[in-house]
C-alpha atoms as a printed R data frame, in Angstrom:
    type eleno elety resid chain resno       x       y       z
1   ATOM     1    CA   ALA     A     1  -2.515   6.048 -15.546
2   ATOM     2    CA   GLN     A     2  -5.473   6.396 -13.234
3   ATOM     3    CA   GLN     A     3  -5.187   6.949  -9.641
4   ATOM     4    CA   TRP     A     4  -7.632   6.652  -6.688
5   ATOM     5    CA   THR     A     5  -7.140   8.239  -3.354
6   ATOM     6    CA   GLN     A     6  -9.502   8.065  -0.260
7   ATOM     7    CA   THR     A     7  -9.138   8.856   3.365
8   ATOM     8    CA   PHE     A     8 -11.496   6.872   5.481
9   ATOM     9    CA   SER     A     9 -12.733   8.584   8.840
10  ATOM    10    CA   THR     A    10 -15.432   7.716  11.420
11  ATOM    11    CA   ASP     A    11 -16.641   9.900  14.436
12  ATOM    12    CA   GLY     A    12 -14.891  12.932  13.005
13  ATOM    13    CA   GLY     A    13 -11.369  11.319  13.082
14  ATOM    14    CA   ILE     A    14  -9.518   9.783  10.417
15  ATOM    15    CA   VAL     A    15  -8.760   6.102  10.491
16  ATOM    16    CA   GLY     A    16  -6.852   5.626   7.342
17  ATOM    17    CA   PHE     A    17  -5.854   6.571   3.863
18  ATOM    18    CA   LEU     A    18  -5.553   4.466   0.549
19  ATOM    19    CA   ARG     A    19  -4.060   5.024  -2.834
20  ATOM    20    CA   ALA     A    20  -4.560   3.108  -5.850
21  ATOM    21    CA   ASN     A    21  -2.713   3.159  -8.939
22  ATOM    22    CA   THR     A    22  -3.175   1.364 -12.357
23  ATOM    23    CA   SER     A    23  -3.082   2.064 -16.190
24  ATOM    24    CA   THR     A    24  -5.104   1.183 -19.010
25  ATOM    25    CA   SER     A    25  -2.931  -1.958 -20.202
26  ATOM    26    CA   GLN     A    26  -2.739  -3.363 -16.640
27  ATOM    27    CA   THR     A    27  -5.171  -5.929 -14.989
28  ATOM    28    CA   THR     A    28  -3.658  -5.269 -11.616
29  ATOM    29    CA   GLY     A    29  -4.489  -2.204  -9.353
30  ATOM    30    CA   VAL     A    30  -1.761  -1.454  -6.900
31  ATOM    31    CA   LEU     A    31  -2.283  -0.112  -3.381
32  ATOM    32    CA   SER     A    32   0.886   1.682  -2.152
33  ATOM    33    CA   ARG     A    33   1.324   1.644   1.595
34  ATOM    34    CA   PRO     A    34  -2.057   1.944   3.290
35  ATOM    35    CA   LEU     A    35  -1.933   4.158   5.909
36  ATOM    36    CA   ILE     A    36  -3.626   2.716   9.014
37  ATOM    37    CA   THR     A    37  -2.891   2.298  12.755
38  ATOM    38    CA   ASN     A    38  -3.063  -1.037  14.414
39  ATOM    39    CA   GLU     A    39  -5.823   0.444  16.668
40  ATOM    40    CA   HIS     A    40  -7.757   1.031  13.520
41  ATOM    41    CA   LEU     A    41  -7.254  -2.599  11.642
42  ATOM    42    CA   ASN     A    42 -11.026  -3.537  11.889
43  ATOM    43    CA   TYR     A    43 -11.774  -0.833   9.320
44  ATOM    44    CA   LEU     A    44  -9.271  -2.244   6.662
45  ATOM    45    CA   PRO     A    45 -11.748  -4.596   5.045
46  ATOM    46    CA   ALA     A    46 -14.117  -1.687   4.398
47  ATOM    47    CA   MET     A    47 -11.290   0.573   3.048
48  ATOM    48    CA   LEU     A    48  -9.971  -2.435   0.711
49  ATOM    49    CA   GLN     A    49 -13.896  -2.985  -0.366
50  ATOM    50    CA   SER     A    50 -13.789   0.719  -1.542
51  ATOM    51    CA   ALA     A    51 -10.449   0.182  -3.324
52  ATOM    52    CA   ALA     A    52 -11.906  -3.112  -4.984
53  ATOM    53    CA   ILE     A    53 -14.978  -1.337  -6.339
54  ATOM    54    CA   TRP     A    54 -13.107   1.436  -8.034
55  ATOM    55    CA   LEU     A    55 -10.548  -0.776  -9.396
56  ATOM    56    CA   SER     A    56 -13.308  -3.307 -10.839
57  ATOM    57    CA   HIS     A    57 -15.260  -0.252 -12.312
58  ATOM    58    CA   GLN     A    58 -11.618   0.491 -14.234
59  ATOM    59    CA   GLY     A    59 -11.781  -3.289 -15.449
60  ATOM    60    CA   LYS     A    60  -8.962  -4.540 -13.162
61  ATOM    61    CA   THR     A    61  -9.058  -8.172 -12.026
62  ATOM    62    CA   VAL     A    62  -6.318  -8.219  -9.130
63  ATOM    63    CA   MET     A    63  -5.495  -5.846  -6.442
64  ATOM    64    CA   GLN     A    64  -1.770  -5.773  -5.062
65  ATOM    65    CA   ILE     A    65  -0.776  -4.217  -1.747
66  ATOM    66    CA   ASN     A    66   2.782  -2.954  -1.391
67  ATOM    67    CA   ILE     A    67   3.630  -3.190   2.467
68  ATOM    68    CA   ALA     A    68   7.118  -3.118   3.849
69  ATOM    69    CA   ASP     A    69   8.145  -6.297   5.731
70  ATOM    70    CA   GLU     A    70   8.664  -4.281   8.969
71  ATOM    71    CA   HIS     A    71   4.690  -3.784   9.151
72  ATOM    72    CA   GLU     A    72   4.362  -7.178  10.737
73  ATOM    73    CA   ARG     A    73   0.911  -6.936  12.366
74  ATOM    74    CA   LEU     A    74  -0.603  -5.693   9.111
75  ATOM    75    CA   ILE     A    75   0.934  -8.248   6.895
76  ATOM    76    CA   ALA     A    76  -0.336 -10.755   9.563
77  ATOM    77    CA   TYR     A    77  -3.901  -9.270   9.498
78  ATOM    78    CA   LEU     A    78  -4.184  -9.463   5.627
79  ATOM    79    CA   ALA     A    79  -3.006 -12.995   5.599
80  ATOM    80    CA   HIS     A    80  -5.597 -13.777   8.001
81  ATOM    81    CA   MET     A    81  -7.884 -12.026   5.519
82  ATOM    82    CA   GLY     A    82  -6.760 -14.405   2.853
83  ATOM    83    CA   TRP     A    83  -4.242 -12.379   1.054
84  ATOM    84    CA   LYS     A    84  -1.065 -14.096  -0.175
85  ATOM    85    CA   LYS     A    85   2.406 -12.651   0.288
86  ATOM    86    CA   SER     A    86   4.200 -12.865  -3.250
87  ATOM    87    CA   HIS     A    87   7.238 -10.632  -2.817
88  ATOM    88    CA   SER     A    88   9.509  -9.115  -0.385
89  ATOM    89    CA   TRP     A    89  10.610  -5.594  -0.691
90  ATOM    90    CA   VAL     A    90  14.005  -5.137  -2.489
91  ATOM    91    CA   GLN     A    91  16.671  -2.974  -1.367
92  ATOM    92    CA   LEU     A    92  18.923  -1.707  -4.354
93  ATOM    93    CA   VAL     A    93  22.432  -1.063  -3.882
94  ATOM    94    CA   LYS     A    94  24.586   0.689  -6.228
95  ATOM    95    CA   LYS     A    95  28.469   1.032  -5.501
96  ATOM    96    CA   LEU     A    96  29.419   4.564  -6.531
97  ATOM    97    CA   ASP     A    97  32.594   5.529  -8.591
98  ATOM    98    CA   LYS     A    98  33.528   8.249  -6.110
99  ATOM    99    CA   PRO     A    99  33.015   8.294  -2.554
100 ATOM   100    CA   ILE     A   100  29.905  11.028  -1.643
101 ATOM   101    CA   GLU     A   101  31.219  14.024   0.325
102 ATOM   102    CA   THR     A   102  29.919  14.702   3.799
103 ATOM   103    CA   ARG     A   103  30.220  17.720   5.554
104 ATOM   104    CA   ALA     A   104  29.132  18.787   9.081
105 ATOM   105    CA   ALA     A   105  26.303  21.207   9.394
């Protein structure tokens, strides 16, 4: 597995953070939950370009971004940039055989 992490700053303040993961057997690099505030979305294209450069040097041909559905503004911003939504997050539920005990603290 290979991992790239980068903090992005301007004028001495942090504007965002990206982490990309991939493995040698994959053609895709995955960015997990980019951290950026709505007020700094204009920095996102440059941030993504940095991740794309690293991934292309690793021989990857696809970049995927995982974003929770509730981050509507970030999703809309990326859609405006040409990104396509391919999946929604999945919530997995398992019924437990026994109830979990809860105790008041």
